[in-house]
RNA sequence: GCGGGGUUAGCUCAGUGGUAGAGCGUCUGCUUUACACGCAGAGGGUCGGGGGUUCGAGCCCCUCACCCCGCACCA
């Protein structure tokens, strides 16, 4: 035995950065471009915002990808994980505008060119932050291929797609009702609008009829829009009002008179007063009603959220919510505010800044999406693309089948500028060229559309634009379509669906065959993390505190397909696991020379039962980990390796191997063999663990003197049938249960750790008797016995039990039972009797015998036998004096 | 209104027809020479309520209750 060259505790800070630097400099993250024969495995990263910071959601999605990527790479695939970042139009522009505001600057004053220069500078300053944080996590992305959505190559792909879709009339420009964010000063698409229930007020306003002397009452939650009303509608069949159709009402505060119209689509006579005010310029339904009825549109709210001149002198320039108050005051004064009621409604908010959306008519670019959606629905239906968890497929279909055209123009400066050019002659030129000339009048004095594209437009091309498309590159040939996409369910519509549509349209294939949607990271009580709740866990703080491996392992073991309740205590628990791995390796190194790594293969015929057992168990864990990872069951995979390593390898195998390793039992040949098996089990364990805990496994592997230069390119264990050993599992399990029984009774009898007893095993079957004889030392050591007697005679007062069908007796120095043990035995007996009643009821049921599978019936019969034998034995224990 | 998910041990969650599980927490011992970030042992659940199918239901079907998440509507 020797002192290992290893600290007593797991100290991740001492090696994590070192190994990452080695992996990267050795080029292990970069696939071999010449290996066209090897099957490829590729993943593209969901690109984080270029100026963002890593949060727990990123930590999760990237840990999961890295587990898959490392697993596949070790399993022999030519593996590419494509990294990169997203320019994130609105988000980045907002951040930089905020920074400028601190200097008292605004982008408007600064101008487009200068502003963009500042954003690029900001991007350059921050672009490495996300990468550095991902590196701390240990992700094995191929950084030599790092991409950015505004790179020249990706921008070319964007222009090519835009122009192609425009030529096919799948992109068009139109005046339409759009969601306008007065704060971001841009239109946004429908899915960027969030709805939130809010309690507010609804107002009943009186609109006097111009001639009839009566009046109509309309209800509204947005009184300021009345300034832009151009009609009042009733249901054409409504007997209360239909005679008023064609008449006029005087629109209060404006002096305008507007018509009363009949519209069966807009008006539900059952709802409210049955009269609806129509503001075509500021409400989606009203807009459509306006188009149907040829009404004019009066824009009373401007792009900045302030009232326009058209709202009238007394309101112009007011913020829309100030205007609301003023309108109400004036109506009140005029006696036309008839009623104010509490009202709950869902307000539309900008998904980026929470500002209330103002519906506004504007000229925007749209993708005609239905023709693209059809094939994208098909590939999920026919299984060419699978979504896990599968329940998301219905959500996908539901959305795709009711999809609306996608507004892709944004009134921002940061992003891909729309490749449309306007000529003074009125011609619109859509071109991939930077400065096309007008095909109609020949002029070269065209002005480019000032707007940029929705960030998600470029994101939707990510799986192939990052690989050099539209050129036919080697990357595309080798790695496209990619294999798996891992991302959060929150961007299923924003990103996943659109990638599938664009991928099919432009490459003829869906961009990936499997989608794994991970849940939302929540706090330990299932609450959303938020700064205001103060329950946010910063993944980098956690990495600093505990190491990257425990953080990764925690995220993996919590990923079952639902939301992830992340708790500090969980991470601490898996930091303890890392320490366990560390110390088990440390123990092993006390017995293993590194040259054993090159030792000859294990001769299975020489193995002792416990050695056969541990190899069978490591094989079972190997099988389970591979199976679980294939099904994206990260929790099951992590659990399998955790349970195996801690509770089987450490708690049982190492303890069972100690007598031989320490030279207390067996020959020198036994000791050599035990070392070899210990190494084998540890080696396989570390490789199994590597995708989950890359750093600690590398550190330990290197200390063990691995054959390959790095564990990350060593082969991943695969299960081998030859290692499965049911006999060893059966016998060693019985030994374990015997040990537990002795320990248990020892405590209940009030004996201590150092008291030693004699154990008698009635092993009648000759083959098993030899096993117990040969392994008696295990029981002596682990159950702390004085001696084990096979088929001997126990004293009449010994504690008796039956373990795995084998009767045992523990000879205690006193025959006194404690109250506690008496109670325990009685409880055991009661439990067994209850179970017996159940089994007997089943066995006496003819239907059960007839219909249940034979294996189940046999199982019940042998269980009955076991219970009877155990009951008989346990009852003997009660026939003694009590204390 | 449409769709999806959930309700299992104190907490957070696994468990898709055959004798109820994990982590953390709790209780009791233990400085056993890899590890007290440890070892050993224990306690703790009529699997949301009701009904049905089945020889057998936490698991399948129906129904009720409550919770969560999308989408749509909201004058």
PDB file of N, CA and C in Angstrom, chain A residues 698-739:
ATOM      1  N   UNK A 698     -11.589  13.267 -15.758  1.00  0.00           N
ATOM      2  CA  UNK A 698     -10.316  13.446 -16.467  1.00  0.00           C
ATOM      3  C   UNK A 698      -9.156  13.478 -15.482  1.00  0.00           C
ATOM      4  N   UNK A 699      -9.332  14.236 -14.420  1.00  0.00           N
ATOM      5  CA  UNK A 699      -8.264  14.358 -13.416  1.00  0.00           C
ATOM      6  C   UNK A 699      -7.879  12.976 -12.870  1.00  0.00           C
ATOM      7  N   UNK A 700      -8.871  12.189 -12.536  1.00  0.00           N
ATOM      8  CA  UNK A 700      -8.591  10.882 -11.931  1.00  0.00           C
ATOM      9  C   UNK A 700      -8.050   9.901 -12.961  1.00  0.00           C
ATOM     10  N   UNK A 701      -8.610   9.988 -14.152  1.00  0.00           N
ATOM     11  CA  UNK A 701      -8.158   9.104 -15.242  1.00  0.00           C
ATOM     12  C   UNK A 701      -6.677   9.332 -15.533  1.00  0.00           C
ATOM     13  N   UNK A 702      -6.304  10.587 -15.547  1.00  0.00           N
ATOM     14  CA  UNK A 702      -4.908  10.914 -15.812  1.00  0.00           C
ATOM     15  C   UNK A 702      -4.017  10.347 -14.706  1.00  0.00           C
ATOM     16  N   UNK A 703      -4.486  10.442 -13.471  1.00  0.00           N
ATOM     17  CA  UNK A 703      -3.694   9.910 -12.351  1.00  0.00           C
ATOM     18  C   UNK A 703      -3.572   8.396 -12.452  1.00  0.00           C
ATOM     19  N   UNK A 704      -4.592   7.771 -12.990  1.00  0.00           N
ATOM     20  CA  UNK A 704      -4.564   6.321 -13.131  1.00  0.00           C
ATOM     21  C   UNK A 704      -3.707   5.890 -14.313  1.00  0.00           C
ATOM     22  N   UNK A 705      -3.294   6.858 -15.128  1.00  0.00           N
ATOM     23  CA  UNK A 705      -2.478   6.527 -16.279  1.00  0.00           C
ATOM     24  C   UNK A 705      -3.261   5.872 -17.383  1.00  0.00           C
ATOM     25  N   UNK A 706      -4.295   6.529 -17.831  1.00  0.00           N
ATOM     26  CA  UNK A 706      -5.126   5.972 -18.887  1.00  0.00           C
ATOM     27  C   UNK A 706      -4.356   5.694 -20.166  1.00  0.00           C
ATOM     28  N   UNK A 707      -4.855   4.748 -20.924  1.00  0.00           N
ATOM     29  CA  UNK A 707      -4.189   4.366 -22.161  1.00  0.00           C
ATOM     30  C   UNK A 707      -4.263   5.508 -23.181  1.00  0.00           C
ATOM     31  N   UNK A 708      -5.468   6.024 -23.409  1.00  0.00           N
ATOM     32  CA  UNK A 708      -5.632   7.137 -24.336  1.00  0.00           C
ATOM     33  C   UNK A 708      -5.144   8.418 -23.660  1.00  0.00           C
ATOM     34  N   UNK A 709      -4.800   9.421 -24.457  1.00  0.00           N
ATOM     35  CA  UNK A 709      -4.294  10.659 -23.853  1.00  0.00           C
ATOM     36  C   UNK A 709      -5.355  11.436 -23.078  1.00  0.00           C
ATOM     37  N   UNK A 710      -6.616  11.140 -23.312  1.00  0.00           N
ATOM     38  CA  UNK A 710      -7.660  11.807 -22.535  1.00  0.00           C
ATOM     39  C   UNK A 710      -8.853  10.873 -22.420  1.00  0.00           C
ATOM     40  N   UNK A 711      -9.533  10.954 -21.286  1.00  0.00           N
ATOM     41  CA  UNK A 711     -10.716  10.114 -21.104  1.00  0.00           C
ATOM     42  C   UNK A 711     -11.809  10.516 -22.093  1.00  0.00           C
ATOM     43  N   UNK A 712     -11.773  11.786 -22.546  1.00  0.00           N
ATOM     44  CA  UNK A 712     -12.873  12.200 -23.432  1.00  0.00           C
ATOM     45  C   UNK A 712     -12.791  11.578 -24.817  1.00  0.00           C
ATOM     46  N   UNK A 713     -11.648  10.972 -25.136  1.00  0.00           N
ATOM     47  CA  UNK A 713     -11.585  10.246 -26.401  1.00  0.00           C
ATOM     48  C   UNK A 713     -11.392   8.741 -26.179  1.00  0.00           C
ATOM     49  N   UNK A 714     -11.536   8.321 -24.920  1.00  0.00           N
ATOM     50  CA  UNK A 714     -11.521   6.880 -24.623  1.00  0.00           C
ATOM     51  C   UNK A 714     -12.890   6.313 -24.987  1.00  0.00           C
ATOM     52  N   UNK A 715     -12.976   5.005 -25.245  1.00  0.00           N
ATOM     53  CA  UNK A 715     -14.269   4.453 -25.652  1.00  0.00           C
ATOM     54  C   UNK A 715     -15.280   4.427 -24.510  1.00  0.00           C
ATOM     55  N   UNK A 716     -16.532   4.761 -24.834  1.00  0.00           N
ATOM     56  CA  UNK A 716     -17.581   4.700 -23.817  1.00  0.00           C
ATOM     57  C   UNK A 716     -17.939   3.240 -23.577  1.00  0.00           C
ATOM     58  N   UNK A 717     -18.136   2.849 -22.312  1.00  0.00           N
ATOM     59  CA  UNK A 717     -18.478   1.445 -22.038  1.00  0.00           C
ATOM     60  C   UNK A 717     -19.793   1.059 -22.720  1.00  0.00           C
ATOM     61  N   UNK A 718     -19.799  -0.140 -23.268  1.00  0.00           N
ATOM     62  CA  UNK A 718     -21.053  -0.703 -23.752  1.00  0.00           C
ATOM     63  C   UNK A 718     -21.268  -2.020 -23.008  1.00  0.00           C
ATOM     64  N   UNK A 719     -22.518  -2.360 -22.781  1.00  0.00           N
ATOM     65  CA  UNK A 719     -22.768  -3.561 -21.984  1.00  0.00           C
ATOM     66  C   UNK A 719     -22.428  -4.807 -22.800  1.00  0.00           C
ATOM     67  N   UNK A 720     -21.869  -5.781 -22.104  1.00  0.00           N
ATOM     68  CA  UNK A 720     -21.474  -7.033 -22.746  1.00  0.00           C
ATOM     69  C   UNK A 720     -22.175  -8.176 -22.031  1.00  0.00           C
ATOM     70  N   UNK A 721     -22.930  -8.965 -22.793  1.00  0.00           N
ATOM     71  CA  UNK A 721     -23.684 -10.051 -22.189  1.00  0.00           C
ATOM     72  C   UNK A 721     -22.814 -10.991 -21.364  1.00  0.00           C
ATOM     73  N   UNK A 722     -21.562 -11.138 -21.798  1.00  0.00           N
ATOM     74  CA  UNK A 722     -20.689 -12.098 -21.139  1.00  0.00           C
ATOM     75  C   UNK A 722     -20.438 -11.719 -19.672  1.00  0.00           C
ATOM     76  N   UNK A 723     -20.631 -10.429 -19.348  1.00  0.00           N
ATOM     77  CA  UNK A 723     -20.389  -9.996 -17.973  1.00  0.00           C
ATOM     78  C   UNK A 723     -21.602 -10.201 -17.066  1.00  0.00           C
ATOM     79  N   UNK A 724     -22.768 -10.398 -17.661  1.00  0.00           N
ATOM     80  CA  UNK A 724     -23.969 -10.626 -16.844  1.00  0.00           C
ATOM     81  C   UNK A 724     -23.815 -11.938 -16.095  1.00  0.00           C
ATOM     82  N   UNK A 725     -24.091 -11.902 -14.817  1.00  0.00           N
ATOM     83  CA  UNK A 725     -23.823 -13.079 -13.993  1.00  0.00           C
ATOM     84  C   UNK A 725     -24.913 -13.252 -12.928  1.00  0.00           C
ATOM     85  N   UNK A 726     -26.032 -13.866 -13.307  1.00  0.00           N
ATOM     86  CA  UNK A 726     -27.152 -13.996 -12.366  1.00  0.00           C
ATOM     87  C   UNK A 726     -26.790 -14.789 -11.121  1.00  0.00           C
ATOM     88  N   UNK A 727     -25.942 -15.772 -11.272  1.00  0.00           N
ATOM     89  CA  UNK A 727     -25.591 -16.573 -10.099  1.00  0.00           C
ATOM     90  C   UNK A 727     -24.832 -15.727  -9.087  1.00  0.00           C
ATOM     91  N   UNK A 728     -23.859 -14.984  -9.556  1.00  0.00           N
ATOM     92  CA  UNK A 728     -23.093 -14.129  -8.649  1.00  0.00           C
ATOM     93  C   UNK A 728     -24.010 -13.092  -8.011  1.00  0.00           C
ATOM     94  N   UNK A 729     -24.942 -12.570  -8.787  1.00  0.00           N
ATOM     95  CA  UNK A 729     -25.850 -11.561  -8.229  1.00  0.00           C
ATOM     96  C   UNK A 729     -26.720 -12.163  -7.129  1.00  0.00           C
ATOM     97  N   UNK A 730     -27.198 -13.383  -7.382  1.00  0.00           N
ATOM     98  CA  UNK A 730     -28.061 -14.040  -6.389  1.00  0.00           C
ATOM     99  C   UNK A 730     -27.293 -14.271  -5.090  1.00  0.00           C
ATOM    100  N   UNK A 731     -26.116 -14.866  -5.199  1.00  0.00           N
ATOM    101  CA  UNK A 731     -25.375 -15.236  -3.990  1.00  0.00           C
ATOM    102  C   UNK A 731     -24.869 -14.008  -3.239  1.00  0.00           C
ATOM    103  N   UNK A 732     -24.336 -13.041  -3.956  1.00  0.00           N
ATOM    104  CA  UNK A 732     -23.804 -11.872  -3.260  1.00  0.00           C
ATOM    105  C   UNK A 732     -24.941 -11.079  -2.609  1.00  0.00           C
ATOM    106  N   UNK A 733     -26.101 -11.076  -3.265  1.00  0.00           N
ATOM    107  CA  UNK A 733     -27.244 -10.392  -2.656  1.00  0.00           C
ATOM    108  C   UNK A 733     -27.609 -11.058  -1.323  1.00  0.00           C
ATOM    109  N   UNK A 734     -27.561 -12.380  -1.289  1.00  0.00           N
ATOM    110  CA  UNK A 734     -27.872 -13.059  -0.029  1.00  0.00           C
ATOM    111  C   UNK A 734     -26.851 -12.693   1.050  1.00  0.00           C
ATOM    112  N   UNK A 735     -25.594 -12.653   0.657  1.00  0.00           N
ATOM    113  CA  UNK A 735     -24.556 -12.272   1.634  1.00  0.00           C
ATOM    114  C   UNK A 735     -24.831 -10.864   2.166  1.00  0.00           C
ATOM    115  N   UNK A 736     -25.171  -9.957   1.258  1.00  0.00           N
ATOM    116  CA  UNK A 736     -25.499  -8.590   1.682  1.00  0.00           C
ATOM    117  C   UNK A 736     -26.636  -8.574   2.687  1.00  0.00           C
ATOM    118  N   UNK A 737     -27.654  -9.364   2.392  1.00  0.00           N
ATOM    119  CA  UNK A 737     -28.811  -9.375   3.291  1.00  0.00           C
ATOM    120  C   UNK A 737     -28.457  -9.991   4.637  1.00  0.00           C
ATOM    121  N   UNK A 738     -27.581 -10.973   4.621  1.00  0.00           N
ATOM    122  CA  UNK A 738     -27.123 -11.546   5.890  1.00  0.00           C
ATOM    123  C   UNK A 738     -26.392 -10.484   6.699  1.00  0.00           C
ATOM    124  N   UNK A 739     -25.546  -9.722   6.011  1.00  0.00           N
ATOM    125  CA  UNK A 739     -24.798  -8.668   6.704  1.00  0.00           C
ATOM    126  C   UNK A 739     -25.765  -7.657   7.313  1.00  0.00           C
TER     127      UNK A 739
END
